[in-house]
Every structure is written in C-alpha cells, then in structure tokens.
GROMACS .gro file of N, CA and C in nm:
model
  405
    1VAL      N    1  -1.493  -5.853   3.306
    1VAL     CA    2  -1.628  -5.871   3.218
    1VAL      C    3  -1.680  -5.974   3.100
    2ILE      N    4  -1.847  -6.024   3.145
    2ILE     CA    5  -1.907  -6.125   3.083
    2ILE      C    6  -1.933  -6.099   3.028
    3LEU      N    7  -1.993  -6.119   2.867
    3LEU     CA    8  -2.048  -6.081   2.783
    3LEU      C    9  -2.127  -6.183   2.709
    4LYS      N   10  -2.275  -6.200   2.706
    4LYS     CA   11  -2.362  -6.329   2.661
    4LYS      C   12  -2.374  -6.263   2.495
    5CYS      N   13  -2.445  -6.377   2.430
    5CYS     CA   14  -2.477  -6.323   2.315
    5CYS      C   15  -2.698  -6.326   2.318
    6VAL      N   16  -2.693  -6.227   2.245
    6VAL     CA   17  -2.869  -6.204   2.281
    6VAL      C   18  -2.911  -6.227   2.153
    7VAL      N   19  -3.015  -6.414   2.151
    7VAL     CA   20  -3.044  -6.415   1.976
    7VAL      C   21  -3.089  -6.346   1.904
    8LYS      N   22  -3.182  -6.299   2.023
    8LYS     CA   23  -3.339  -6.210   1.922
    8LYS      C   24  -3.262  -6.126   1.829
    9ASP      N   25  -3.190  -6.017   1.918
    9ASP     CA   26  -3.184  -5.882   1.826
    9ASP      C   27  -3.007  -5.904   1.790
   10LYS      N   28  -2.948  -6.004   1.786
   10LYS     CA   29  -2.799  -6.040   1.764
   10LYS      C   30  -2.708  -5.899   1.842
   11SER      N   31  -2.718  -5.898   1.938
   11SER     CA   32  -2.656  -5.819   2.062
   11SER      C   33  -2.582  -5.890   2.179
   12LEU      N   34  -2.509  -5.839   2.189
   12LEU     CA   35  -2.450  -5.887   2.359
   12LEU      C   36  -2.508  -5.812   2.481
   13ALA      N   37  -2.524  -5.915   2.543
   13ALA     CA   38  -2.565  -5.805   2.717
   13ALA      C   39  -2.477  -5.873   2.781
   14VAL      N   40  -2.460  -5.768   2.897
   14VAL     CA   41  -2.335  -5.839   3.029
   14VAL      C   42  -2.465  -5.906   3.097
   15ASP      N   43  -2.381  -6.077   3.115
   15ASP     CA   44  -2.373  -6.114   3.209
   15ASP      C   45  -2.315  -6.122   3.286
   16HIS      N   46  -2.187  -6.092   3.369
   16HIS     CA   47  -2.124  -6.059   3.492
   16HIS      C   48  -2.053  -5.963   3.472
   17GLU      N   49  -2.040  -5.858   3.581
   17GLU     CA   50  -1.966  -5.808   3.603
   17GLU      C   51  -1.878  -5.799   3.734
   18SER      N   52  -1.767  -5.801   3.789
   18SER     CA   53  -1.695  -5.812   3.904
   18SER      C   54  -1.626  -5.694   3.910
   19LYS      N   55  -1.667  -5.605   4.085
   19LYS     CA   56  -1.572  -5.526   4.102
   19LYS      C   57  -1.416  -5.566   4.104
   20ASP      N   58  -1.407  -5.659   4.142
   20ASP     CA   59  -1.245  -5.694   4.216
   20ASP      C   60  -1.178  -5.784   4.101
   21GLN      N   61  -1.094  -5.762   4.068
   21GLN     CA   62  -1.022  -5.856   4.018
   21GLN      C   63  -0.993  -6.017   4.012
   22PRO      N   64  -1.088  -6.082   3.911
   22PRO     CA   65  -1.129  -6.250   3.975
   22PRO      C   66  -1.013  -6.316   3.926
   23THR      N   67  -0.967  -6.442   3.952
   23THR     CA   68  -0.847  -6.517   3.893
   23THR      C   69  -0.966  -6.595   3.813
   24PRO      N   70  -0.857  -6.666   3.686
   24PRO     CA   71  -0.899  -6.745   3.592
   24PRO      C   72  -1.001  -6.854   3.596
   25GLU      N   73  -0.936  -6.922   3.752
   25GLU     CA   74  -1.063  -7.047   3.818
   25GLU      C   75  -1.175  -6.980   3.854
   26ASP      N   76  -1.238  -6.890   3.930
   26ASP     CA   77  -1.330  -6.776   3.951
   26ASP      C   78  -1.417  -6.760   3.824
   27LEU      N   79  -1.351  -6.715   3.721
   27LEU     CA   80  -1.434  -6.690   3.614
   27LEU      C   81  -1.496  -6.844   3.552
   28GLN      N   82  -1.452  -6.962   3.575
   28GLN     CA   83  -1.490  -7.120   3.567
   28GLN      C   84  -1.610  -7.100   3.643
   29ASP      N   85  -1.639  -7.030   3.775
   29ASP     CA   86  -1.742  -7.064   3.809
   29ASP      C   87  -1.898  -6.991   3.762
   30GLU      N   88  -1.807  -6.889   3.664
   30GLU     CA   89  -1.936  -6.776   3.617
   30GLU      C   90  -1.948  -6.808   3.460
   31LEU      N   91  -1.874  -6.908   3.446
   31LEU     CA   92  -1.973  -6.926   3.278
   31LEU      C   93  -2.027  -7.093   3.236
   32PRO      N   94  -2.047  -7.043   3.194
   32PRO     CA   95  -2.205  -7.193   3.111
   32PRO      C   96  -2.070  -7.280   3.059
   33ASP      N   97  -2.148  -7.427   3.093
   33ASP     CA   98  -2.096  -7.489   2.996
   33ASP      C   99  -2.172  -7.482   2.863
   34THR      N  100  -2.260  -7.438   2.822
   34THR     CA  101  -2.286  -7.512   2.660
   34THR      C  102  -2.322  -7.403   2.568
   35SER      N  103  -2.309  -7.248   2.667
   35SER     CA  104  -2.298  -7.110   2.560
   35SER      C  105  -2.230  -7.038   2.572
   36PRO      N  106  -2.181  -6.991   2.446
   36PRO     CA  107  -2.025  -6.875   2.401
   36PRO      C  108  -2.064  -6.764   2.513
   37ARG      N  109  -1.935  -6.711   2.543
   37ARG     CA  110  -1.924  -6.595   2.621
   37ARG      C  111  -1.852  -6.541   2.542
   38PHE      N  112  -1.831  -6.433   2.606
   38PHE     CA  113  -1.691  -6.319   2.558
   38PHE      C  114  -1.690  -6.276   2.711
   39VAL      N  115  -1.530  -6.279   2.745
   39VAL     CA  116  -1.414  -6.252   2.846
   39VAL      C  117  -1.342  -6.152   2.835
   40LEU      N  118  -1.384  -5.989   2.858
   40LEU     CA  119  -1.278  -5.879   2.895
   40LEU      C  120  -1.248  -5.919   3.086
   41PHE      N  121  -1.068  -5.944   2.999
   41PHE     CA  122  -1.007  -6.019   3.171
   41PHE      C  123  -0.901  -5.962   3.148
   42ASN      N  124  -0.798  -5.865   3.275
   42ASN     CA  125  -0.704  -5.833   3.307
   42ASN      C  126  -0.667  -5.962   3.346
   43PHE      N  127  -0.527  -5.985   3.258
   43PHE     CA  128  -0.427  -6.072   3.328
   43PHE      C  129  -0.297  -6.050   3.346
   44SER      N  130  -0.210  -6.064   3.461
   44SER     CA  131  -0.099  -6.055   3.479
   44SER      C  132   0.004  -6.194   3.515
   45THR      N  133   0.124  -6.173   3.474
   45THR     CA  134   0.213  -6.301   3.450
   45THR      C  135   0.350  -6.244   3.494
   46ASN      N  136   0.442  -6.387   3.501
   46ASN     CA  137   0.587  -6.371   3.536
   46ASN      C  138   0.695  -6.361   3.396
   47VAL      N  139   0.724  -6.266   3.407
   47VAL     CA  140   0.829  -6.264   3.266
   47VAL      C  141   0.931  -6.312   3.298
   48ASP      N  142   1.002  -6.318   3.390
   48ASP     CA  143   1.076  -6.355   3.495
   48ASP      C  144   1.120  -6.321   3.672
   49ALA      N  145   1.162  -6.403   3.671
   49ALA     CA  146   1.192  -6.428   3.813
   49ALA      C  147   1.177  -6.265   3.935
   50ALA      N  148   1.238  -6.152   3.856
   50ALA     CA  149   1.203  -6.027   3.891
   50ALA      C  150   1.067  -5.902   3.834
   51HIS      N  151   0.990  -5.942   3.712
   51HIS     CA  152   0.918  -5.868   3.653
   51HIS      C  153   0.785  -5.959   3.626
   52LYS      N  154   0.640  -5.864   3.596
   52LYS     CA  155   0.526  -5.907   3.560
   52LYS      C  156   0.505  -5.813   3.483
   53GLN      N  157   0.409  -5.860   3.373
   53GLN     CA  158   0.323  -5.840   3.235
   53GLN      C  159   0.209  -5.826   3.266
   54GLY      N  160   0.182  -5.722   3.245
   54GLY     CA  161   0.002  -5.721   3.240
   54GLY      C  162  -0.018  -5.728   3.119
   55TYR      N  163  -0.197  -5.820   3.086
   55TYR     CA  164  -0.228  -5.828   2.973
   55TYR      C  165  -0.392  -5.777   2.977
   56SER      N  166  -0.458  -5.683   2.872
   56SER     CA  167  -0.628  -5.711   2.847
   56SER      C  168  -0.662  -5.771   2.738
   57LEU      N  169  -0.744  -5.858   2.745
   57LEU     CA  170  -0.741  -6.020   2.687
   57LEU      C  171  -0.884  -6.029   2.641
   58LEU      N  172  -0.909  -6.043   2.571
   58LEU     CA  173  -1.047  -6.082   2.500
   58LEU      C  174  -1.024  -6.183   2.450
   59ILE      N  175  -1.092  -6.295   2.572
   59ILE     CA  176  -1.114  -6.423   2.532
   59ILE      C  177  -1.253  -6.500   2.539
   60ARG      N  178  -1.232  -6.597   2.388
   60ARG     CA  179  -1.404  -6.575   2.321
   60ARG      C  180  -1.414  -6.742   2.358
   61PHE      N  181  -1.514  -6.759   2.428
   61PHE     CA  182  -1.534  -6.898   2.515
   61PHE      C  183  -1.617  -6.974   2.421
   62ASN      N  184  -1.613  -7.046   2.376
   62ASN     CA  185  -1.691  -7.113   2.257
   62ASN      C  186  -1.680  -7.296   2.309
   63PRO      N  187  -1.768  -7.301   2.401
   63PRO     CA  188  -1.834  -7.434   2.379
   63PRO      C  189  -1.802  -7.547   2.302
   64LEU      N  190  -1.746  -7.675   2.274
   64LEU     CA  191  -1.788  -7.746   2.162
   64LEU      C  192  -1.921  -7.799   2.110
   65ASP      N  193  -1.963  -7.826   2.231
   65ASP     CA  194  -2.123  -7.865   2.189
   65ASP      C  195  -2.223  -7.746   2.210
   66THR      N  196  -2.198  -7.654   2.147
   66THR     CA  197  -2.279  -7.523   2.096
   66THR      C  198  -2.338  -7.552   1.995
   67PRO      N  199  -2.487  -7.517   1.954
   67PRO     CA  200  -2.553  -7.519   1.840
   67PRO      C  201  -2.465  -7.460   1.727
   68PRO      N  202  -2.497  -7.459   1.620
   68PRO     CA  203  -2.433  -7.397   1.524
   68PRO      C  204  -2.483  -7.252   1.484
   69THR      N  205  -2.637  -7.221   1.520
   69THR     CA  206  -2.733  -7.150   1.511
   69THR      C  207  -2.664  -7.049   1.597
   70LEU      N  208  -2.638  -7.105   1.701
   70LEU     CA  209  -2.595  -6.995   1.801
   70LEU      C  210  -2.449  -6.991   1.815
   71LYS      N  211  -2.370  -7.055   1.753
   71LYS     CA  212  -2.276  -7.035   1.756
   71LYS      C  213  -2.248  -6.874   1.596
   72ARG      N  214  -2.352  -6.854   1.512
   72ARG     CA  215  -2.341  -6.805   1.393
   72ARG      C  216  -2.380  -6.645   1.464
   73THR      N  217  -2.489  -6.683   1.532
   73THR     CA  218  -2.502  -6.512   1.584
   73THR      C  219  -2.412  -6.513   1.654
   74CYS      N  220  -2.356  -6.555   1.738
   74CYS     CA  221  -2.242  -6.500   1.869
   74CYS      C  222  -2.152  -6.451   1.725
   75GLU      N  223  -2.091  -6.507   1.641
   75GLU     CA  224  -1.978  -6.511   1.537
   75GLU      C  225  -1.994  -6.367   1.463
   76GLU      N  226  -2.154  -6.321   1.450
   76GLU     CA  227  -2.205  -6.163   1.424
   76GLU      C  228  -2.093  -6.043   1.523
   77SER      N  229  -2.129  -6.092   1.619
   77SER     CA  230  -2.180  -5.998   1.768
   77SER      C  231  -2.048  -6.009   1.790
   78ALA      N  232  -1.956  -6.092   1.775
   78ALA     CA  233  -1.799  -6.126   1.814
   78ALA      C  234  -1.749  -5.999   1.710
   79LEU      N  235  -1.724  -5.980   1.628
   79LEU     CA  236  -1.696  -5.919   1.487
   79LEU      C  237  -1.690  -5.751   1.539
   80ARG      N  238  -1.826  -5.740   1.560
   80ARG     CA  239  -1.817  -5.612   1.638
   80ARG      C  240  -1.791  -5.539   1.768
   81LEU      N  241  -1.788  -5.651   1.862
   81LEU     CA  242  -1.709  -5.624   1.958
   81LEU      C  243  -1.542  -5.647   1.963
   82GLN      N  244  -1.505  -5.691   1.869
   82GLN     CA  245  -1.358  -5.669   1.851
   82GLN      C  246  -1.335  -5.548   1.726
   83ALA      N  247  -1.394  -5.476   1.676
   83ALA     CA  248  -1.357  -5.363   1.656
   83ALA      C  249  -1.366  -5.302   1.745
   84TYR      N  250  -1.494  -5.240   1.820
   84TYR     CA  251  -1.469  -5.172   1.908
   84TYR      C  252  -1.389  -5.207   2.026
   85VAL      N  253  -1.342  -5.315   2.081
   85VAL     CA  254  -1.199  -5.309   2.161
   85VAL      C  255  -1.084  -5.296   2.145
   86LYS      N  256  -1.071  -5.322   1.983
   86LYS     CA  257  -0.956  -5.322   1.924
   86LYS      C  258  -0.924  -5.163   1.946
   87SER      N  259  -1.032  -5.064   1.916
   87SER     CA  260  -0.988  -4.909   1.889
   87SER      C  261  -0.945  -4.853   2.005
   88SER      N  262  -1.057  -4.908   2.133
   88SER     CA  263  -1.025  -4.828   2.239
   88SER      C  264  -0.917  -4.941   2.316
   89LEU      N  265  -0.871  -5.030   2.304
   89LEU     CA  266  -0.759  -5.138   2.396
   89LEU      C  267  -0.623  -5.167   2.229
   90PRO      N  268  -0.560  -5.126   2.239
   90PRO     CA  269  -0.455  -5.128   2.148
   90PRO      C  270  -0.375  -5.245   2.136
   91HIS      N  271  -0.340  -5.265   2.278
   91HIS     CA  272  -0.216  -5.371   2.320
   91HIS      C  273  -0.338  -5.516   2.308
   92LEU      N  274  -0.449  -5.490   2.275
   92LEU     CA  275  -0.564  -5.633   2.349
   92LEU      C  276  -0.450  -5.725   2.246
   93ARG      N  277  -0.480  -5.877   2.382
   93ARG     CA  278  -0.468  -6.056   2.321
   93ARG      C  279  -0.581  -6.038   2.313
   94GLU      N  280  -0.593  -6.167   2.236
   94GLU     CA  281  -0.724  -6.256   2.168
   94GLU      C  282  -0.703  -6.375   2.097
   95PHE      N  283  -0.808  -6.425   2.206
   95PHE     CA  284  -0.786  -6.619   2.181
   95PHE      C  285  -0.947  -6.648   2.169
   96GLN      N  286  -0.916  -6.822   2.180
   96GLN     CA  287  -1.089  -6.875   2.234
   96GLN      C  288  -1.003  -6.977   2.268
   97LEU      N  289  -1.051  -6.989   2.366
   97LEU     CA  290  -1.093  -7.103   2.486
   97LEU      C  291  -1.175  -7.212   2.405
   98ASN      N  292  -1.265  -7.359   2.450
   98ASN     CA  293  -1.372  -7.422   2.410
   98ASN      C  294  -1.401  -7.524   2.538
   99THR      N  295  -1.312  -7.517   2.663
   99THR     CA  296  -1.351  -7.563   2.761
   99THR      C  297  -1.320  -7.510   2.893
  100LEU      N  298  -1.408  -7.524   3.018
  100LEU     CA  299  -1.368  -7.485   3.113
  100LEU      C  300  -1.253  -7.507   3.208
  101GLU      N  301  -1.198  -7.574   3.162
  101GLU     CA  302  -1.073  -7.604   3.243
  101GLU      C  303  -0.972  -7.546   3.175
  102ASP      N  304  -0.968  -7.476   3.010
  102ASP     CA  305  -0.887  -7.413   3.036
  102ASP      C  306  -0.878  -7.270   3.087
  103PHE      N  307  -0.952  -7.252   3.148
  103PHE     CA  308  -0.975  -7.100   3.233
  103PHE      C  309  -0.884  -7.119   3.327
  104ASN      N  310  -0.731  -7.156   3.334
  104ASN     CA  311  -0.643  -7.162   3.459
  104ASN      C  312  -0.570  -7.078   3.430
  105SER      N  313  -0.494  -7.027   3.523
  105SER     CA  314  -0.337  -6.934   3.517
  105SER      C  315  -0.251  -6.942   3.403
  106SER      N  316  -0.232  -7.102   3.443
  106SER     CA  317  -0.071  -7.178   3.316
  106SER      C  318  -0.113  -7.170   3.186
  107LYS      N  319  -0.229  -7.197   3.168
  107LYS     CA  320  -0.270  -7.170   3.049
  107LYS      C  321  -0.292  -7.031   2.978
  108LEU      N  322  -0.367  -6.939   3.062
  108LEU     CA  323  -0.373  -6.838   2.984
  108LEU      C  324  -0.277  -6.765   3.005
  109ALA      N  325  -0.130  -6.793   3.111
  109ALA     CA  326  -0.004  -6.733   3.039
  109ALA      C  327   0.059  -6.792   2.905
  110MET      N  328   0.033  -6.923   2.912
  110MET     CA  329   0.085  -6.963   2.751
  110MET      C  330   0.041  -6.884   2.665
  111HIS      N  331  -0.073  -6.867   2.643
  111HIS     CA  332  -0.213  -6.808   2.522
  111HIS      C  333  -0.125  -6.677   2.505
  112VAL      N  334  -0.111  -6.615   2.641
  112VAL     CA  335  -0.042  -6.426   2.587
  112VAL      C  336   0.044  -6.441   2.561
  113GLN      N  337   0.207  -6.503   2.603
  113GLN     CA  338   0.326  -6.522   2.594
  113GLN      C  339   0.340  -6.596   2.436
  114GLY      N  340   0.274  -6.591   2.360
  114GLY     CA  341   0.230  -6.669   2.241
  114GLY      C  342   0.310  -6.800   2.242
  115LEU      N  343   0.294  -6.885   2.355
  115LEU     CA  344   0.343  -7.045   2.351
  115LEU      C  345   0.204  -7.154   2.326
  116LYS      N  346   0.190  -7.198   2.205
  116LYS     CA  347   0.079  -7.246   2.176
  116LYS      C  348   0.092  -7.402   2.182
  117GLY      N  349   0.238  -7.468   2.232
  117GLY     CA  350   0.228  -7.634   2.223
  117GLY      C  351   0.233  -7.648   2.078
  118GLU      N  352   0.264  -7.603   1.966
  118GLU     CA  353   0.295  -7.668   1.903
  118GLU      C  354   0.434  -7.676   1.851
  119SER      N  355   0.479  -7.817   1.811
  119SER     CA  356   0.678  -7.791   1.801
  119SER      C  357   0.677  -7.776   1.599
  120GLY      N  358   0.823  -7.760   1.580
  120GLY     CA  359   0.854  -7.724   1.460
  120GLY      C  360   0.838  -7.847   1.355
  121ALA      N  361   0.886  -7.825   1.300
  121ALA     CA  362   0.854  -8.007   1.195
  121ALA      C  363   0.996  -8.061   1.225
  122ALA      N  364   0.951  -8.219   1.182
  122ALA     CA  365   1.069  -8.249   1.257
  122ALA      C  366   1.203  -8.247   1.170
  123LEU      N  367   1.335  -8.310   1.246
  123LEU     CA  368   1.477  -8.274   1.239
  123LEU      C  369   1.470  -8.380   1.148
  124LYS      N  370   1.565  -8.380   1.051
  124LYS     CA  371   1.578  -8.487   0.930
  124LYS      C  372   1.683  -8.545   1.026
  125PRO      N  373   1.721  -8.664   1.066
  125PRO     CA  374   1.810  -8.736   1.084
  125PRO      C  375   1.993  -8.757   1.035
  126GLN      N  376   2.090  -8.720   1.118
  126GLN     CA  377   2.177  -8.701   1.031
  126GLN      C  378   2.263  -8.819   1.153
  127ILE      N  379   2.338  -8.934   1.039
  127ILE     CA  380   2.455  -8.971   1.107
  127ILE      C  381   2.600  -8.961   1.099
  128GLN      N  382   2.664  -8.873   1.220
  128GLN     CA  383   2.761  -8.855   1.213
  128GLN      C  384   2.846  -8.971   1.274
  129TYR      N  385   2.970  -8.990   1.200
  129TYR     CA  386   3.072  -9.110   1.265
  129TYR      C  387   3.200  -9.048   1.327
  130PHE      N  388   3.226  -8.890   1.330
  130PHE     CA  389   3.338  -8.860   1.389
  130PHE      C  390   3.486  -8.905   1.332
  131GLY      N  391   3.460  -8.941   1.180
  131GLY     CA  392   3.628  -9.002   1.172
  131GLY      C  393   3.625  -9.107   1.187
  132ARG      N  394   3.528  -9.231   1.241
  132ARG     CA  395   3.540  -9.345   1.255
  132ARG      C  396   3.541  -9.405   1.138
  133GLU      N  397   3.520  -9.553   1.129
  133GLU     CA  398   3.448  -9.669   1.026
  133GLU      C  399   3.402  -9.734   1.136
  134ILE      N  400   3.233  -9.746   1.072
  134ILE     CA  401   3.148  -9.850   1.130
  134ILE      C  402   3.182  -9.994   1.066
  135VAL      N  403   3.207 -10.067   1.181
  135VAL     CA  404   3.224 -10.208   1.084
  135VAL      C  405   3.073 -10.300   1.084
   0.00000   0.00000   0.00000
C-alpha cells in the first residue's frame, strides 16, 4: 500500500494498492520523484543459505527536492500513521529512503538487517616489533 499526504486536511489517502506482492523494483514505477509517500510493504530476505525471514516495513519515501511546507505536513501525518501501525504490527521495521534508486532488494535487505554501511571509529595504529630490533 502506498499512502500520500493530502495537504488540505492534513490526512493520508491511498495512492496505490496492489493485490499481489510487488518487488521493490516495481515500487519505483509507482512512486513519484518529487512528493513524499508512505509505503507499507512485506519483504522477505535470506538470513542464511537455508532460511528466509519476512518483515513488515513502513518506508518513508521523502525525496530531497520536496518543498519544506509539504514535508512538514507529511511529518504530522506520519506521526499519526506510525502510532496506528505500530499498535497493529508490533514487529514493524521502519526507515526512510530519499531516492528512487534505493528501492531495490539489496538496499532493503541492508536496512532490515540493520546494516547501515557505517564503520566504527578508526583503529589506532600499532607498531609491533615481535622481539626484533629495527635499525
């Protein structure tokens, strides 16, 4: 289900609903590239070679070139939606995507598994001599 913001009454309306399970790449075709949307989506990914895990996702699609007034209106609607969806789907994963290119299986798998691509602090270099003298 794809929901859009209605600016006049600060509510959400269904923009697109699919009976079959679309792929993340199919969602790219349904989303506009200039206006925020909320996507409720079921997604499954491989945990290891023999197991798959299913997830319920609430994706906040927030394009970078959206006008600030529309972003504020959608933020108010998002808070109401989150409260409702979290009460009915306790194992919900939610995150924000900003470009249409992020709607692919590998990026979604990365987000649902908690892999954000951020590294830890750099290790302090250490010189080890292993008992030898350096001349």
